C-alpha positions as CSV (number, residue, x, y, z in Angstrom):
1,X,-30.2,-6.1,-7.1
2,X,-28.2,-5.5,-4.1
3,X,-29.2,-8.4,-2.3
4,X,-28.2,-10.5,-5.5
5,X,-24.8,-8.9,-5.6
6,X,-24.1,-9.7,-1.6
7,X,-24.7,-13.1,-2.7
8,X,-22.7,-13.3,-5.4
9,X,-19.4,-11.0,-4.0
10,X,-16.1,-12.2,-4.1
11,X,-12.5,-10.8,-3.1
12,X,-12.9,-7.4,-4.6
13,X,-14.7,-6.2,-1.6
14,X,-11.6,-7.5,1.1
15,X,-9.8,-5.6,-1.5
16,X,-11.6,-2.5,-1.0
17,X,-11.9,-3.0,3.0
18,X,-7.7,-3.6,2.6
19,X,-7.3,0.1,0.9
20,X,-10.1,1.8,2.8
21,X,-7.9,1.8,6.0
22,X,-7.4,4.4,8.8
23,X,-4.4,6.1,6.6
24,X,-7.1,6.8,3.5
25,X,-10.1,7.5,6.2
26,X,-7.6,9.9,7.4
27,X,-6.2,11.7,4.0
28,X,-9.5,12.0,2.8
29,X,-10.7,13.5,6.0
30,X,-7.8,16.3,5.6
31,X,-8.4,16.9,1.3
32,X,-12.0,17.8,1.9
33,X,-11.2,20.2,5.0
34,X,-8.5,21.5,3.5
35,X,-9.2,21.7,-0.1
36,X,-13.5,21.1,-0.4
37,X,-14.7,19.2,-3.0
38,X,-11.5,20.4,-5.3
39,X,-9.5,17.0,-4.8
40,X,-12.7,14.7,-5.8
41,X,-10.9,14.1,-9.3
42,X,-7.6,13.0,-7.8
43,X,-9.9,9.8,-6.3
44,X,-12.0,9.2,-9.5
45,X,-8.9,8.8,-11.2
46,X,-7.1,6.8,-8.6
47,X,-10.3,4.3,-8.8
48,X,-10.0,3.8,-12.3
49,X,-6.1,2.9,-11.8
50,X,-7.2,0.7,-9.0
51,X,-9.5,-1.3,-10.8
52,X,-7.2,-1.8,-14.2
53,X,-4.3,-3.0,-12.2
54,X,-6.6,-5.3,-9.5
55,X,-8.5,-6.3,-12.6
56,X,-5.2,-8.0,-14.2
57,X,-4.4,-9.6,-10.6
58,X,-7.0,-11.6,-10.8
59,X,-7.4,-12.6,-14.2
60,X,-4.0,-14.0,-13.2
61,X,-5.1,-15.2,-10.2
62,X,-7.7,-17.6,-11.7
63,X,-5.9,-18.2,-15.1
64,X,-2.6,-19.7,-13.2
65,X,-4.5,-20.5,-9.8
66,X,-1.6,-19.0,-8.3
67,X,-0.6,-15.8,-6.2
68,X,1.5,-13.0,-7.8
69,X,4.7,-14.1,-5.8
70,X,4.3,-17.8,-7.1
71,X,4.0,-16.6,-10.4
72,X,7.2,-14.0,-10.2
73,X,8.8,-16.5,-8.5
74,X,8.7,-19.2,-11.3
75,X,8.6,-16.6,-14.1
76,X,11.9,-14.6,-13.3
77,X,14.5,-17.2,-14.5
78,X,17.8,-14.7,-13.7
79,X,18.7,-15.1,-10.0
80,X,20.3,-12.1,-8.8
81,X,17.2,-10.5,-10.2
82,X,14.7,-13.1,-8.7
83,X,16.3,-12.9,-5.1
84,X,16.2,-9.0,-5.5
85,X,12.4,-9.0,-6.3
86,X,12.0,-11.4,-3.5
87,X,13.3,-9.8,-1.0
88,X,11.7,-6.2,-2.1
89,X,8.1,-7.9,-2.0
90,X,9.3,-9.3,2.0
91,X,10.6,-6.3,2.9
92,X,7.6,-3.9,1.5
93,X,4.9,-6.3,1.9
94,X,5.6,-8.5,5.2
95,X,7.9,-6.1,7.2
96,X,5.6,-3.0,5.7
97,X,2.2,-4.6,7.1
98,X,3.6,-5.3,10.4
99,X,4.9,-1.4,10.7
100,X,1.4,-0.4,9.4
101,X,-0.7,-2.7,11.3
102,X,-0.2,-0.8,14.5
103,X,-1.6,2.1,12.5
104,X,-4.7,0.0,11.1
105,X,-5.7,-1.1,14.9
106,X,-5.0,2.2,16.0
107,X,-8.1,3.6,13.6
108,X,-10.0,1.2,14.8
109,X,-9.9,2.3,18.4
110,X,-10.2,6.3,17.0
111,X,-13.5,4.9,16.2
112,X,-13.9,3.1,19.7
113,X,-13.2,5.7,21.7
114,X,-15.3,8.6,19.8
115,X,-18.4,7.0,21.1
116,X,-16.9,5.3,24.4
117,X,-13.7,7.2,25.2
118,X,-10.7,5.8,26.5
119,X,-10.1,2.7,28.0
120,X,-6.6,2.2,29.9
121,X,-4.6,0.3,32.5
122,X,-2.5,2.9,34.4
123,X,0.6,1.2,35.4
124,X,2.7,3.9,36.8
125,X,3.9,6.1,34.1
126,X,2.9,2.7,31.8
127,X,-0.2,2.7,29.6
128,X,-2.2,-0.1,28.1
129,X,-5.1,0.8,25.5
130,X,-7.5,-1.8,26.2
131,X,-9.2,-1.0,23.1
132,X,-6.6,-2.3,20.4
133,X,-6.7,-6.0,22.6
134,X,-10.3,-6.5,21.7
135,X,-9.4,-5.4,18.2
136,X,-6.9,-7.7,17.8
137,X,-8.7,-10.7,19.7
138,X,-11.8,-9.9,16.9
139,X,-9.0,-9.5,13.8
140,X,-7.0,-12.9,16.0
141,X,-10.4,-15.0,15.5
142,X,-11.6,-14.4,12.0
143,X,-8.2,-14.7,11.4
144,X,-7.5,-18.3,12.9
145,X,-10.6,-20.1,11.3
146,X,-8.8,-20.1,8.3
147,X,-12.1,-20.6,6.0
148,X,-12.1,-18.1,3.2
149,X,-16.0,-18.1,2.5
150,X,-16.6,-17.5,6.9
151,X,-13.9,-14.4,6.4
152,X,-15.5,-13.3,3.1
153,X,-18.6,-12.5,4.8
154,X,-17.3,-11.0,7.9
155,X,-14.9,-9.0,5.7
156,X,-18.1,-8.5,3.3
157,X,-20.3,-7.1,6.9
158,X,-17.8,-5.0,8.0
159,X,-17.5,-3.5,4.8
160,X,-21.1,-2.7,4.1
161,X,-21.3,-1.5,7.7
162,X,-18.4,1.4,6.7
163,X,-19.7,2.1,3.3
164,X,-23.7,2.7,4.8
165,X,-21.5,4.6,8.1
166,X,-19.9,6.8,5.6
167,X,-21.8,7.5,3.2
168,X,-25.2,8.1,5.1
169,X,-22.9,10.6,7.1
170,X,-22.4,12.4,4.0
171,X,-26.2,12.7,2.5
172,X,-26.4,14.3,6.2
173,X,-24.4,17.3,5.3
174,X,-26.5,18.0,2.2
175,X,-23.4,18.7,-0.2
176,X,-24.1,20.3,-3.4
177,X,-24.3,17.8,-6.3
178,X,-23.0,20.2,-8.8
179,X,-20.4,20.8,-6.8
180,X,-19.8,17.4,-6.6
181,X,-19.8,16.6,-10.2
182,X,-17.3,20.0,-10.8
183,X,-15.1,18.6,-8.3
184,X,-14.7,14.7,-9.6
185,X,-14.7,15.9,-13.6
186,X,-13.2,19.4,-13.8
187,X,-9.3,18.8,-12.0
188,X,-8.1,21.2,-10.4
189,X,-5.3,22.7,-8.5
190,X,-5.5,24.4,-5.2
191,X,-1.9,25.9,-4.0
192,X,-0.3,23.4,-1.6
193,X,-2.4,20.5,-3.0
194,X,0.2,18.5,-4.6
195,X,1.5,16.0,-1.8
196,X,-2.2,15.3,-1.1
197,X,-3.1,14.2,-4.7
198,X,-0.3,12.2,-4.7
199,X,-0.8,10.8,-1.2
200,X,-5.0,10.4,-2.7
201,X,-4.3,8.0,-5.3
202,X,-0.7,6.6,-3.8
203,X,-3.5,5.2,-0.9
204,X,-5.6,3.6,-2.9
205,X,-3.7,1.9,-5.7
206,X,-1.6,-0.4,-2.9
207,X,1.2,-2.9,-4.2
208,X,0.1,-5.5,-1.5
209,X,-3.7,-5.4,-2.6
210,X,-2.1,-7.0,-6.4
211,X,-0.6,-9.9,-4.3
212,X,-3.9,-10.4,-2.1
213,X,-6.3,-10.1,-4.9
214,X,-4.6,-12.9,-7.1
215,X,-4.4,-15.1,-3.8
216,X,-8.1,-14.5,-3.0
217,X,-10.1,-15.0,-6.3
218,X,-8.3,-18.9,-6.8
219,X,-9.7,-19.5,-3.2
220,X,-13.3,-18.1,-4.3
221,X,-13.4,-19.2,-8.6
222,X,-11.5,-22.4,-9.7
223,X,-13.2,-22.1,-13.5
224,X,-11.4,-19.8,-16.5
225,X,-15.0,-19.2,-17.3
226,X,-15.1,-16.7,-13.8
227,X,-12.8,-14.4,-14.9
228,X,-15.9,-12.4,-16.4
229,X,-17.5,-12.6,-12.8
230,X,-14.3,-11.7,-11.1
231,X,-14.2,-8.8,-13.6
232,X,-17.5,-7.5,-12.5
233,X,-16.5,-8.4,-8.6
234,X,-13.7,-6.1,-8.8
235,X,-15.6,-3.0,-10.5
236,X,-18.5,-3.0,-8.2
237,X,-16.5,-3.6,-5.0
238,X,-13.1,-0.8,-6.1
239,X,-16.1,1.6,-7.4
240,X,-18.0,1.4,-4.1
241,X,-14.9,1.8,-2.1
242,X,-14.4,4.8,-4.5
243,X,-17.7,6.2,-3.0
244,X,-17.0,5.3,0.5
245,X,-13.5,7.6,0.2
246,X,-15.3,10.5,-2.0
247,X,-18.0,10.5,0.5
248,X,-15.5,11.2,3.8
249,X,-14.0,13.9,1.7
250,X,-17.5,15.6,0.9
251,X,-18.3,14.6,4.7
252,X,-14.9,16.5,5.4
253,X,-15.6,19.7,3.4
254,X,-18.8,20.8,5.2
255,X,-16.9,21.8,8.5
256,X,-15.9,25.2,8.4
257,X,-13.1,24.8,10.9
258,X,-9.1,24.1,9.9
259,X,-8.9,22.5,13.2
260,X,-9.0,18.9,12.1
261,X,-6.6,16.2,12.0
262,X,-8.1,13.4,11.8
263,X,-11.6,11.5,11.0
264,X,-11.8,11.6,14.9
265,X,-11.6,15.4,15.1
266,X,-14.2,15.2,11.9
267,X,-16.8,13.2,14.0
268,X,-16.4,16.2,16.5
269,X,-16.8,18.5,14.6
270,X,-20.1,17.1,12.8
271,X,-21.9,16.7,16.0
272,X,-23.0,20.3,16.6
273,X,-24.1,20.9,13.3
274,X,-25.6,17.8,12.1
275,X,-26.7,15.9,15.5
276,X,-25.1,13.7,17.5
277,X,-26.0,10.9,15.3
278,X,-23.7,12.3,12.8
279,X,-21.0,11.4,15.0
280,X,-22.0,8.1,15.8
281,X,-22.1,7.1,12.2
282,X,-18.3,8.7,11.7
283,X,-16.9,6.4,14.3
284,X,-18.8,3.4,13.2
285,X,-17.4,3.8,9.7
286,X,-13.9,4.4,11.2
287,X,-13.9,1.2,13.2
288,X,-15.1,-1.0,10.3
289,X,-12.1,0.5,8.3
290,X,-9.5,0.2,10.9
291,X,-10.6,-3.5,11.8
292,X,-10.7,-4.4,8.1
293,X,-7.4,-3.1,7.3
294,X,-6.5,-5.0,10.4
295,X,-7.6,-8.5,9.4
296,X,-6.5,-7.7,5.4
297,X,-3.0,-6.4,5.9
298,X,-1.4,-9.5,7.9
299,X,-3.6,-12.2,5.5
300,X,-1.9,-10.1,2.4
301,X,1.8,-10.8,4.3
302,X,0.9,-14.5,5.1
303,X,0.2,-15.0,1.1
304,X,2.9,-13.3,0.2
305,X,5.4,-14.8,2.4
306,X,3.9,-18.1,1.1
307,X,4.4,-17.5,-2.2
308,X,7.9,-15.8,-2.2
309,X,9.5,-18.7,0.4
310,X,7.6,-21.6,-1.2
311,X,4.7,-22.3,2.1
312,X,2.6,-25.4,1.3
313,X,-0.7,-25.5,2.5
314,X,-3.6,-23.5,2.7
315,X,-5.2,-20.6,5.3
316,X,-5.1,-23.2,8.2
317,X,-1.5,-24.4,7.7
318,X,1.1,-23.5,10.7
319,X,3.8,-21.3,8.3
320,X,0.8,-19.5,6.8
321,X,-0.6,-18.9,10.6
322,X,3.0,-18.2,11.7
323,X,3.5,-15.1,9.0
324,X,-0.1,-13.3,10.5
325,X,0.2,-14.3,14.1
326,X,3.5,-12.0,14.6
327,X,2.2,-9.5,12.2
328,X,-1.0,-9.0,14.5
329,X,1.0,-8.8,17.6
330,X,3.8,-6.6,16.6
331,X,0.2,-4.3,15.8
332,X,-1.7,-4.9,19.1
333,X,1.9,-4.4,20.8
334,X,2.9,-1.1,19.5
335,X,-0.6,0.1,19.5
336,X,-1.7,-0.6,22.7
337,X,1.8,0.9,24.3
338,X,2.0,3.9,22.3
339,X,4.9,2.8,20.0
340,X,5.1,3.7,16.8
341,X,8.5,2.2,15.4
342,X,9.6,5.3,12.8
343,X,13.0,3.5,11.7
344,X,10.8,0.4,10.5
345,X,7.8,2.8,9.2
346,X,10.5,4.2,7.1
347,X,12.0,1.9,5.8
348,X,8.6,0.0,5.2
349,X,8.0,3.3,3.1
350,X,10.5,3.4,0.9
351,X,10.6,-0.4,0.2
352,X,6.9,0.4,-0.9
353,X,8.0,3.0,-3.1
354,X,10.4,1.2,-5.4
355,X,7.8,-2.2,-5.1
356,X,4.5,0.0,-6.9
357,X,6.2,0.9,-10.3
358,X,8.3,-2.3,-10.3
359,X,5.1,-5.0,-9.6
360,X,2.9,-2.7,-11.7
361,X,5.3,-3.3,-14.9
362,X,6.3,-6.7,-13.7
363,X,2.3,-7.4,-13.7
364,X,2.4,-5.9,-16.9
365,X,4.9,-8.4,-18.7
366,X,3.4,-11.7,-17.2
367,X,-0.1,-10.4,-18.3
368,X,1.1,-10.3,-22.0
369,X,2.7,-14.1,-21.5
370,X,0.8,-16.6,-22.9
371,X,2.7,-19.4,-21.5
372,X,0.9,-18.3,-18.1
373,X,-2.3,-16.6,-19.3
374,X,-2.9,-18.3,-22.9
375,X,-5.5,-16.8,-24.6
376,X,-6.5,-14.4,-21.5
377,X,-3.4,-11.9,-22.5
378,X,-4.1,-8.6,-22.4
379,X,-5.6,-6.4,-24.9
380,X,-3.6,-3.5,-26.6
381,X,-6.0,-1.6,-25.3
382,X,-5.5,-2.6,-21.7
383,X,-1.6,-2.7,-22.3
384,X,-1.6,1.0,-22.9
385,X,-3.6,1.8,-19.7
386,X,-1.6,-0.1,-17.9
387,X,2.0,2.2,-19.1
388,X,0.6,5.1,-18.4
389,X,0.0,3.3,-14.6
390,X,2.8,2.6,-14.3
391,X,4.4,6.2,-15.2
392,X,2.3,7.4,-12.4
393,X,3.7,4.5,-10.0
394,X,7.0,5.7,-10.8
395,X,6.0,8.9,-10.1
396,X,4.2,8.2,-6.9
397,X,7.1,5.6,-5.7
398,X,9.9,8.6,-6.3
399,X,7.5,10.7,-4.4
400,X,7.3,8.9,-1.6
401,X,11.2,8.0,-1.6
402,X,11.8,11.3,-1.6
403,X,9.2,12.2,1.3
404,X,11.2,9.9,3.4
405,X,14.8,10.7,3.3
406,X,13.8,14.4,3.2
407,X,12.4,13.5,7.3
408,X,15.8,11.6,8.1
């Protein structure tokens, strides 16, 4: 059974390496130290968003054979509007990426460094991190081959390798199952809990993963007859990266000390009480998600960038290269000096905040057109799951707004 469905995955599983990055290795890490199992519901339900909204993405994606930004592009028809949309998606998606790529290699080398420590060039009171150069070079050369199948299946490798990382280090800690089961199907709400729901299911349902899955699936399924296959891609690769995040947080909740910032400080932690081994699993599963969310966040820019300025050509053409070589650099630059550019970050965040409820609705309405979509609309059924969505985007993007100009 599992052998068969390696065979048979598709783009859902980049999509679950792309929101399975350092950020959600690191929030998870913090809602099961601080909060147990209490939080578990907060991901269930941010899974099931997930998959509604990346399930409509690629219906699209095969339907039109076209990217989300194509499609918004030609859709749209008033231009004030059009060029406003445009340059939201650039700003949130393009810019975004390159302020969070530094923070994607940076998880990577977390991982690195757990199991090797550091690796620097002292240059005075200058600092290189070797580590985030052979993270980029890896990211650089999957990257640069262009093929979709050869990056599937690295993408597909790496992911596998975090999910059996993660997850074994969590049947380690021998976690109550009822316990479990209270925490994903009974919500609750622990005092001082709310920004970490919201930050739970704002990290997992990610505007940039809609424009990456609709790109992907027309490189992997040409037929309208796939969209059932692309359907079952999606739920098996979002539920699994479901598990993956559920199992850092039940991972998380077995150390008894508050001490703990990050998935690094987790792997720490683990060691004296379940074995060093513990710890070697932690970082594993932390450098597959950093290096994944590496490779997926500048390919998700290049298609974007692609399909809001009109590129022609495919993975190997020199604008598409162009859009993921600078956003990989700007990453291995401000990572491996140290940087972290907070004007950019910011701004980054609050483009992101106003992009998630306006795609999500935007998705909405083209999924309902049947001059794009024809008889593959969306059911009344769906169209209802997909408002109540998008009140919670709205929700989560004022949030996050918010968040920001209260740290200026």
């Amino acid at each position: 059974m599992i052998i068969k469905w390696i065979r048979n995955v598709g783009p859902g599983t980049l999509v679950a390496a792309a929101f399975i990055g350092p950020g959600t290795v690191t929030l998870c890490t913090l809602a099961g130290v601080n909060f147990g199992f209490n939080l578990l519901w907060a991901m269930l339900l941010s899974i099931i968003a997930t998959i509604i909204l990346q399930e409509m993405a690629a219906r699209l994606g095969i339907i039109s054979q076209k990217g989300l930004s194509e499609v918004i592009r030609e859709e749209i028809r008033i231009p004030f509007l059009k060029q406003f949309i445009t340059i939201l998606i650039l700003s949130a998606i393009v810019i975004g990426n390159a302020s969070y790529e530094a923070g994607n290699i940076s998880g990577g080398i977390l991982g690195l460094e757990t199991v090797f420590g550091e690796f620097k060039f002292i240059f005075g009171n200058f600092s290189i991190n070797f580590m985030s150069i052979i993270i980029g070079l890896i990211a650089f050369v999957l990257l640069y081959i262009g093929n979709y199948k050869f990056l599937e299946k690295a993408l597909v490798t790496l992911v596998l390798l975090m999910s059996f990382s993660f997850l074994i280090t969590a049947v380690v800690t021998k976690p109550s199952i009822l316990q479990i089961l209270k925490g994903m199907f009974v919500p609750k709400f622990p005092e001082k809990s709310l920004l970490t729901i919201i930050g739970l299911i704002g990290t997992t349902v990610v505007p940039y993963n809609l424009f990456l899955h609709a790109s992907l699936v027309k490189e992997r399924w040409k037929k309208k007859e796939d969209v059932l296959l692309a359907k079952k891609d999606t739920i098996v690769s979002i539920v699994l990266g479901g598990l993956v995040s559920m199992a850092i947080i039940v991972s998380a909740a077995s150390i008894p000390s508050k001490d703990i910032l990050n998935v690094a400080d987790l792997a720490e932690g683990l060691a004296p009480l379940y074995g060093e081994f513990a710890k070697y699993f932690l970082a594993l599963g932390l450098f597959a998600a950093g290096i994944t969310s590496a490779i997926t966040a500048p390919l998700a820019a290049a298609y974007v960038a692609k399909g809001c300025l009109g590129f022609k050509g495919n993975m190997q053409s020199k604008s598409f290269r162009a859009v993921w070589m600078v956003i990989l650099f700007l990453g291995v630059l401000f990572s491996s000096i140290g940087i972290k550019p907070i004007e950019i970050i910011k701004f980054a965040q609050v483009a992101n905040g106003m992009l998630l409820p306006l795609i999500a609705g935007i998705l909405l309405w083209i999924m309902n057109k049947k001059n794009v979509l024809g008889s593959f609309v969306n059911t009344k059924k769906q169209n209802v799951l997909g408002f109540i969505i998008i009140a919670i985007t709205v929700f989560l993007g004022a949030k996050g707004i918010l968040k920001v100009f209260n740290l200026l």
